[in-house]
mmCIF file of C-alpha atoms in Angstrom:
data_model
loop_
_atom_site.group_PDB
_atom_site.id
_atom_site.type_symbol
_atom_site.label_atom_id
_atom_site.label_comp_id
_atom_site.label_asym_id
_atom_site.label_seq_id
_atom_site.Cartn_x
_atom_site.Cartn_y
_atom_site.Cartn_z
ATOM 1 C CA MET A 798 0.063 -0.032 -0.155
ATOM 2 C CA SER A 799 1.263 3.668 -0.683
ATOM 3 C CA ILE A 800 1.515 5.890 2.450
ATOM 4 C CA TYR A 801 2.108 9.663 1.562
ATOM 5 C CA TYR A 802 5.098 11.329 3.384
ATOM 6 C CA LYS A 803 6.882 14.707 3.232
ATOM 7 C CA ILE A 804 10.351 15.035 4.026
ATOM 8 C CA ILE A 805 11.972 18.467 4.955
ATOM 9 C CA GLY A 806 15.745 18.757 5.643
ATOM 10 C CA GLU A 807 18.455 16.279 5.932
ATOM 11 C CA GLY A 808 20.227 14.540 8.908
ATOM 12 C CA TYR A 809 18.903 12.718 12.136
ATOM 13 C CA PRO A 810 15.223 11.282 11.299
ATOM 14 C CA VAL A 811 12.204 12.848 13.113
ATOM 15 C CA VAL A 812 9.119 11.013 12.251
ATOM 16 C CA MET A 813 5.829 13.141 12.978
ATOM 17 C CA LEU A 814 2.349 11.363 13.233
ATOM 18 C CA HIS A 815 -1.024 13.323 13.481
ATOM 19 C CA GLY A 816 -4.270 12.743 15.050
ATOM 20 C CA TRP A 817 -7.318 10.774 14.146
ATOM 21 C CA SER A 818 -8.949 11.929 10.840
ATOM 22 C CA LEU A 819 -6.374 14.599 10.486
ATOM 23 C CA ASP A 820 -3.184 14.750 8.160
ATOM 24 C CA HIS A 821 0.245 15.890 8.367
ATOM 25 C CA HIS A 822 -0.384 19.338 8.318
ATOM 26 C CA ILE A 823 -1.052 19.743 11.834
ATOM 27 C CA MET A 824 2.524 18.467 12.871
ATOM 28 C CA LEU A 825 4.060 20.478 10.174
ATOM 29 C CA HIS A 826 2.201 23.827 11.064
ATOM 30 C CA THR A 827 3.054 23.034 15.134
ATOM 31 C CA LEU A 828 6.886 21.850 14.539
ATOM 32 C CA GLU A 829 8.210 23.029 11.367
ATOM 33 C CA PRO A 830 9.011 26.612 12.765
ATOM 34 C CA LEU A 831 11.372 25.404 15.221
ATOM 35 C CA PHE A 832 13.587 23.583 12.918
ATOM 36 C CA GLU A 833 14.194 26.931 10.949
ATOM 37 C CA ASN A 834 17.547 27.634 12.936
ATOM 38 C CA ARG A 835 18.368 24.170 13.437
ATOM 39 C CA VAL A 836 20.605 21.631 11.272
ATOM 40 C CA GLY A 837 21.076 18.067 11.154
ATOM 41 C CA TRP A 838 17.303 17.165 11.484
ATOM 42 C CA LYS A 839 15.368 15.397 8.733
ATOM 43 C CA ARG A 840 11.828 15.751 9.370
ATOM 44 C CA ILE A 841 9.298 13.045 8.022
ATOM 45 C CA TYR A 842 5.601 14.062 8.293
ATOM 46 C CA ILE A 843 3.647 11.037 7.429
ATOM 47 C CA ASP A 844 -0.241 10.985 6.431
ATOM 48 C CA LEU A 845 -1.699 7.786 8.022
ATOM 49 C CA PRO A 846 -3.654 5.258 5.881
ATOM 50 C CA GLY A 847 -7.370 6.629 5.153
ATOM 51 C CA MET A 848 -6.040 10.143 6.188
ATOM 52 C CA GLY A 849 -4.524 13.088 3.997
ATOM 53 C CA GLN A 850 -3.208 11.935 0.986
ATOM 54 C CA SER A 851 -2.730 8.188 1.934
ATOM 55 C CA ALA A 852 -5.420 6.022 0.695
ATOM 56 C CA SER A 853 -7.360 3.514 3.145
ATOM 57 C CA SER A 854 -6.572 -0.217 2.766
ATOM 58 C CA PRO A 855 -8.475 -3.383 3.159
ATOM 59 C CA SER A 856 -5.415 -4.998 4.690
ATOM 60 C CA ILE A 857 -5.817 -2.364 7.769
ATOM 61 C CA GLN A 858 -8.877 -3.627 10.037
ATOM 62 C CA ASN A 859 -7.283 -2.136 13.377
ATOM 63 C CA SER A 860 -4.423 -0.174 15.092
ATOM 64 C CA ASP A 861 -2.144 -3.118 15.150
ATOM 65 C CA GLN A 862 -2.356 -3.054 11.429
ATOM 66 C CA MET A 863 -2.238 0.473 11.097
ATOM 67 C CA LEU A 864 1.284 0.364 13.177
ATOM 68 C CA GLU A 865 2.406 -2.519 11.119
ATOM 69 C CA ALA A 866 1.914 -0.186 7.836
ATOM 70 C CA VAL A 867 3.494 2.773 9.456
ATOM 71 C CA LEU A 868 6.694 0.366 10.757
ATOM 72 C CA ASN A 869 6.959 -0.895 6.822
ATOM 73 C CA LEU A 870 7.007 2.606 5.771
ATOM 74 C CA LEU A 871 9.877 3.422 8.201
ATOM 75 C CA ASP A 872 11.790 0.253 7.175
ATOM 76 C CA GLN A 873 11.386 1.452 3.606
ATOM 77 C CA ILE A 874 12.861 4.900 4.217
ATOM 78 C CA ILE A 875 15.098 4.966 7.319
ATOM 79 C CA PRO A 876 15.736 1.207 7.426
ATOM 80 C CA ASN A 877 17.859 0.300 10.887
ATOM 81 C CA GLU A 878 18.405 3.643 11.523
ATOM 82 C CA PRO A 879 17.924 5.479 14.892
ATOM 83 C CA PHE A 880 15.239 8.011 14.658
ATOM 84 C CA ILE A 881 13.144 10.565 16.867
ATOM 85 C CA VAL A 882 9.345 10.140 17.013
ATOM 86 C CA CYS A 883 6.656 12.656 17.601
ATOM 87 C CA GLY A 884 2.696 12.057 18.132
ATOM 88 C CA TYR A 885 -0.139 14.211 18.446
ATOM 89 C CA SER A 886 -3.240 12.357 20.185
ATOM 90 C CA TYR A 887 -3.960 9.068 18.092
ATOM 91 C CA GLY A 888 -0.260 9.952 16.554
ATOM 92 C CA GLY A 889 0.851 9.846 20.173
ATOM 93 C CA TYR A 890 -0.592 6.259 20.778
ATOM 94 C CA MET A 891 0.856 5.168 17.462
ATOM 95 C CA ALA A 892 4.308 6.756 18.523
ATOM 96 C CA ARG A 893 4.066 4.566 21.681
ATOM 97 C CA GLY A 894 3.350 1.538 19.567
ATOM 98 C CA ILE A 895 6.655 2.504 17.284
ATOM 99 C CA ILE A 896 8.733 2.606 20.924
ATOM 100 C CA HIS A 897 7.446 -0.790 21.662
ATOM 101 C CA ALA A 898 8.089 -2.320 18.391
ATOM 102 C CA ARG A 899 11.715 -0.456 17.744
ATOM 103 C CA PRO A 900 12.977 0.266 21.235
ATOM 104 C CA ASN A 901 16.440 0.194 20.111
ATOM 105 C CA GLN A 902 15.965 2.659 17.070
ATOM 106 C CA VAL A 903 13.857 5.154 19.045
ATOM 107 C CA HIS A 904 16.208 7.572 20.482
ATOM 108 C CA GLY A 905 13.622 10.291 21.755
ATOM 109 C CA ALA A 906 10.171 11.143 21.844
ATOM 110 C CA PHE A 907 7.516 13.838 21.880
ATOM 111 C CA LEU A 908 3.955 13.187 22.859
ATOM 112 C CA LEU A 909 1.245 15.908 22.345
ATOM 113 C CA ALA A 910 -1.974 15.267 23.994
ATOM 114 C CA PRO A 911 -1.427 11.495 23.452
ATOM 115 C CA VAL A 912 -4.329 8.751 23.439
ATOM 116 C CA VAL A 913 -3.476 6.659 26.512
ATOM 117 C CA VAL A 914 -6.752 4.971 27.310
ATOM 118 C CA PRO A 915 -8.219 3.966 23.864
ATOM 119 C CA ALA A 916 -11.760 3.403 24.894
ATOM 120 C CA PHE A 917 -13.348 6.771 25.519
ATOM 121 C CA ASN A 918 -15.641 5.864 28.282
ATOM 122 C CA GLU A 919 -12.860 4.735 30.267
ATOM 123 C CA ARG A 920 -10.927 7.934 30.288
ATOM 124 C CA ILE A 921 -10.643 10.147 33.214
ATOM 125 C CA LEU A 922 -11.860 13.575 31.479
ATOM 126 C CA PRO A 923 -12.208 17.147 32.720
ATOM 127 C CA ASP A 924 -15.530 19.169 31.711
ATOM 128 C CA HIS A 925 -15.292 21.116 28.531
ATOM 129 C CA ALA A 926 -14.344 24.749 29.575
ATOM 130 C CA VAL A 927 -14.041 27.628 27.374
ATOM 131 C CA LEU A 928 -11.719 30.280 29.179
ATOM 132 C CA ARG A 929 -11.243 32.804 26.324
ATOM 133 C CA ARG A 930 -14.024 33.616 23.653
ATOM 134 C CA ASP A 931 -14.119 36.339 20.876
ATOM 135 C CA LYS A 932 -18.140 36.596 20.588
ATOM 136 C CA ASN A 933 -17.820 38.502 17.414
ATOM 137 C CA LEU A 934 -15.962 35.809 15.612
ATOM 138 C CA LEU A 935 -18.106 33.185 16.594
ATOM 139 C CA ALA A 936 -21.159 35.431 15.344
ATOM 140 C CA ARG A 937 -19.432 35.480 12.016
ATOM 141 C CA LEU A 938 -19.009 31.585 11.528
ATOM 142 C CA SER A 939 -21.705 29.230 10.272
ATOM 143 C CA PRO A 940 -23.663 27.275 12.600
ATOM 144 C CA GLU A 941 -22.016 24.144 11.755
ATOM 145 C CA GLU A 942 -18.486 26.034 11.972
ATOM 146 C CA ALA A 943 -19.436 27.665 15.533
ATOM 147 C CA THR A 944 -20.651 24.142 16.635
ATOM 148 C CA GLU A 945 -17.548 22.448 15.998
ATOM 149 C CA PHE A 946 -14.982 24.974 16.886
ATOM 150 C CA GLY A 947 -17.270 25.891 20.075
ATOM 151 C CA SER A 948 -17.148 22.210 21.048
ATOM 152 C CA MET A 949 -13.371 21.822 20.947
ATOM 153 C CA GLY A 950 -11.863 25.245 21.562
ATOM 154 C CA VAL A 951 -10.661 26.299 25.392
ATOM 155 C CA SER A 952 -9.141 29.705 23.827
ATOM 156 C CA GLN A 953 -11.489 30.550 20.842
ATOM 157 C CA GLY A 954 -10.149 33.599 18.992
ATOM 158 C CA GLU A 955 -9.158 34.349 15.563
ATOM 159 C CA HIS A 956 -5.811 32.704 15.529
ATOM 160 C CA GLU A 957 -7.344 29.673 17.097
ATOM 161 C CA TRP A 958 -10.058 29.375 14.538
ATOM 162 C CA GLU A 959 -7.779 29.785 11.371
ATOM 163 C CA ARG A 960 -5.451 27.040 12.871
ATOM 164 C CA PHE A 961 -8.958 24.831 13.817
ATOM 165 C CA GLN A 962 -10.185 25.349 10.226
ATOM 166 C CA HIS A 963 -7.059 24.470 8.371
ATOM 167 C CA ASP A 964 -5.627 21.727 10.797
ATOM 168 C CA VAL A 965 -8.852 19.880 11.754
ATOM 169 C CA LEU A 966 -11.877 20.730 10.064
ATOM 170 C CA ILE A 967 -10.521 20.528 6.249
ATOM 171 C CA PRO A 968 -8.561 17.497 6.997
ATOM 172 C CA ALA A 969 -11.359 15.749 8.853
ATOM 173 C CA LYS A 970 -13.863 15.996 5.941
ATOM 174 C CA GLN A 971 -11.030 14.653 3.508
ATOM 175 C CA ALA A 972 -10.618 11.546 5.613
ATOM 176 C CA ASP A 973 -12.194 8.071 4.464
ATOM 177 C CA GLU A 974 -14.866 8.014 7.625
ATOM 178 C CA ALA A 975 -16.181 4.575 6.527
ATOM 179 C CA PHE A 976 -12.613 3.356 6.742
ATOM 180 C CA LEU A 977 -11.648 4.922 10.194
ATOM 181 C CA THR A 978 -15.259 4.043 11.690
ATOM 182 C CA HIS A 979 -14.487 0.271 10.754
ATOM 183 C CA ILE A 980 -11.215 0.536 12.897
ATOM 184 C CA GLN A 981 -12.671 2.264 15.835
ATOM 185 C CA GLU A 982 -15.332 -0.637 15.875
ATOM 186 C CA ASN A 983 -12.944 -3.575 15.186
ATOM 187 C CA GLY A 984 -9.566 -2.412 17.070
ATOM 188 C CA TYR A 985 -9.116 1.137 17.831
ATOM 189 C CA GLY A 986 -6.646 0.130 20.967
ATOM 190 C CA PHE A 987 -3.641 -2.232 20.338
ATOM 191 C CA SER A 988 -4.202 -5.858 21.099
ATOM 192 C CA PHE A 989 -0.970 -5.914 23.193
ATOM 193 C CA ASP A 990 0.578 -3.711 26.120
ATOM 194 C CA ILE A 991 2.540 -1.198 24.335
ATOM 195 C CA SER A 992 4.306 -0.091 27.682
ATOM 196 C CA THR A 993 8.235 0.135 26.907
ATOM 197 C CA THR A 994 10.659 2.239 28.858
ATOM 198 C CA LEU A 995 12.528 4.717 26.469
ATOM 199 C CA HIS A 996 15.927 5.941 28.188
ATOM 200 C CA HIS A 997 16.215 8.909 25.902
ATOM 201 C CA PRO A 998 15.196 12.854 26.082
ATOM 202 C CA ALA A 999 11.101 12.973 26.070
ATOM 203 C CA LEU A 1000 8.664 15.416 26.265
ATOM 204 C CA ILE A 1001 5.003 15.013 26.902
ATOM 205 C CA ILE A 1002 2.708 17.838 27.221
ATOM 206 C CA THR A 1003 -0.956 17.577 27.917
ATOM 207 C CA GLY A 1004 -3.954 20.498 28.379
ATOM 208 C CA ARG A 1005 -5.649 20.867 31.711
ATOM 209 C CA GLN A 1006 -9.020 21.342 29.899
ATOM 210 C CA ASP A 1007 -8.450 18.587 27.451
ATOM 211 C CA HIS A 1008 -11.954 16.786 27.713
ATOM 212 C CA ILE A 1009 -10.779 14.580 24.841
ATOM 213 C CA VAL A 1010 -8.096 12.356 26.046
ATOM 214 C CA GLY A 1011 -7.523 14.274 29.296
ATOM 215 C CA TYR A 1012 -4.551 14.636 31.181
ATOM 216 C CA GLN A 1013 -4.690 12.427 34.160
ATOM 217 C CA ASP A 1014 -4.097 9.018 32.426
ATOM 218 C CA THR A 1015 -1.088 10.527 30.736
ATOM 219 C CA TRP A 1016 0.612 10.745 34.195
ATOM 220 C CA GLN A 1017 0.852 6.905 34.037
ATOM 221 C CA LEU A 1018 3.475 7.321 31.308
ATOM 222 C CA ILE A 1019 5.831 8.929 33.346
ATOM 223 C CA GLU A 1020 7.863 5.905 34.639
ATOM 224 C CA GLU A 1021 7.929 4.593 31.065
ATOM 225 C CA TYR A 1022 10.038 7.531 30.274
ATOM 226 C CA PRO A 1023 12.808 8.125 33.010
ATOM 227 C CA ARG A 1024 14.146 11.247 30.829
ATOM 228 C CA ALA A 1025 10.659 12.853 30.264
ATOM 229 C CA THR A 1026 9.667 16.463 31.103
ATOM 230 C CA PHE A 1027 5.985 16.148 31.640
ATOM 231 C CA THR A 1028 3.729 19.277 31.516
ATOM 232 C CA VAL A 1029 0.076 20.017 32.172
ATOM 233 C CA LEU A 1030 -0.933 23.467 30.532
ATOM 234 C CA ASP A 1031 -3.633 25.895 31.672
ATOM 235 C CA ILE A 1032 -5.960 27.129 29.130
ATOM 236 C CA ALA A 1033 -5.225 24.305 26.843
ATOM 237 C CA GLY A 1034 -7.859 21.829 25.381
ATOM 238 C CA HIS A 1035 -7.136 19.115 22.923
ATOM 239 C CA ASN A 1036 -6.169 21.696 20.324
ATOM 240 C CA LEU A 1037 -3.333 22.912 22.794
ATOM 241 C CA GLN A 1038 -0.795 23.330 20.049
ATOM 242 C CA TYR A 1039 -2.398 26.641 18.869
ATOM 243 C CA GLU A 1040 -3.880 27.534 22.273
ATOM 244 C CA GLN A 1041 -0.575 27.868 24.078
ATOM 245 C CA ILE A 1042 1.872 27.911 21.203
ATOM 246 C CA ASN A 1043 4.528 30.222 23.137
ATOM 247 C CA VAL A 1044 4.830 27.933 26.023
ATOM 248 C CA ILE A 1045 4.914 24.716 23.444
ATOM 249 C CA ASN A 1046 7.500 26.482 21.547
ATOM 250 C CA ALA A 1047 9.651 26.787 24.480
ATOM 251 C CA LEU A 1048 9.410 23.435 25.897
ATOM 252 C CA VAL A 1049 9.958 21.710 22.301
ATOM 253 C CA HIS A 1050 13.114 23.841 22.163
ATOM 254 C CA GLU A 1051 14.701 22.571 25.703
ATOM 255 C CA TRP A 1052 13.607 18.989 24.356
ATOM 256 C CA LEU A 1053 15.413 19.452 21.165
ATOM 257 C CA ASN A 1054 18.474 20.836 22.906
ATOM 258 C CA ARG A 1055 18.686 17.937 25.234
ATOM 259 C CA LEU A 1056 18.168 15.642 21.863
ATOM 260 C CA GLU A 1057 21.352 17.686 20.547
ATOM 261 C CA GLU A 1058 23.471 17.010 23.691
ATOM 262 C CA GLU A 1059 22.894 13.145 22.910
ATOM 263 C CA VAL A 1060 22.218 12.398 19.172
ATOM 264 C CA THR A 1061 24.955 12.824 16.435
ATOM 265 C CA LEU A 1062 23.503 15.329 14.052
ATOM 266 C CA THR A 1063 24.848 15.618 10.326
ATOM 267 C CA LYS A 1064 25.839 19.361 10.060
#
């Protein structure tokens, strides 16, 4: 099967995995600006099967097989190479699956609002809260847009709407809904325990008001990552990457600095 990916830069590979029903742009818009003044990093932005520019496949019935497809791609484009993995939401769940499957190759991880408990009704979740709202903006949106944005956003301003529209709404409408629904019904959670200790620099960022995956369940990962910084951000829901962009940028830069102390970059 064919999986779309976009490579920017040369050097040490960094694998980027987006959230459910989205595409690589949410990771590109979040992380690519942070590499502008850094050399030696090869960023690999992937569209997961059935999402973005990657077609769905009858060979993928569940998340086990989704992971296998991603691993096969990595074995093709960075065979036997050490790499870093970054994942947002479901992409964070996939990232942990990759760490489990390739423990000797993964030399660092960034998990942004990762899925930890696959079953939604088993997650510990805060109530949805709106802490910043531009009423004039919401009045200009269509009822459908206002409902979608209003049901997700903790900070609801012009900047957040622009990012939500381009990074979430548009990609979600392009995803293969039937394919994704089938996975949700037949094995959204892995069939095996993906808990794996990673002795390399890690960064885990969660949102205090994230009512989609929460933050409390994520804390259980801390013992798996002895080199991890763990942060819970206020005024941050599941779209925290643009609700708290400045804080996240600072944390990612610090994580990249730690990585650069450890890995050998190609200058």
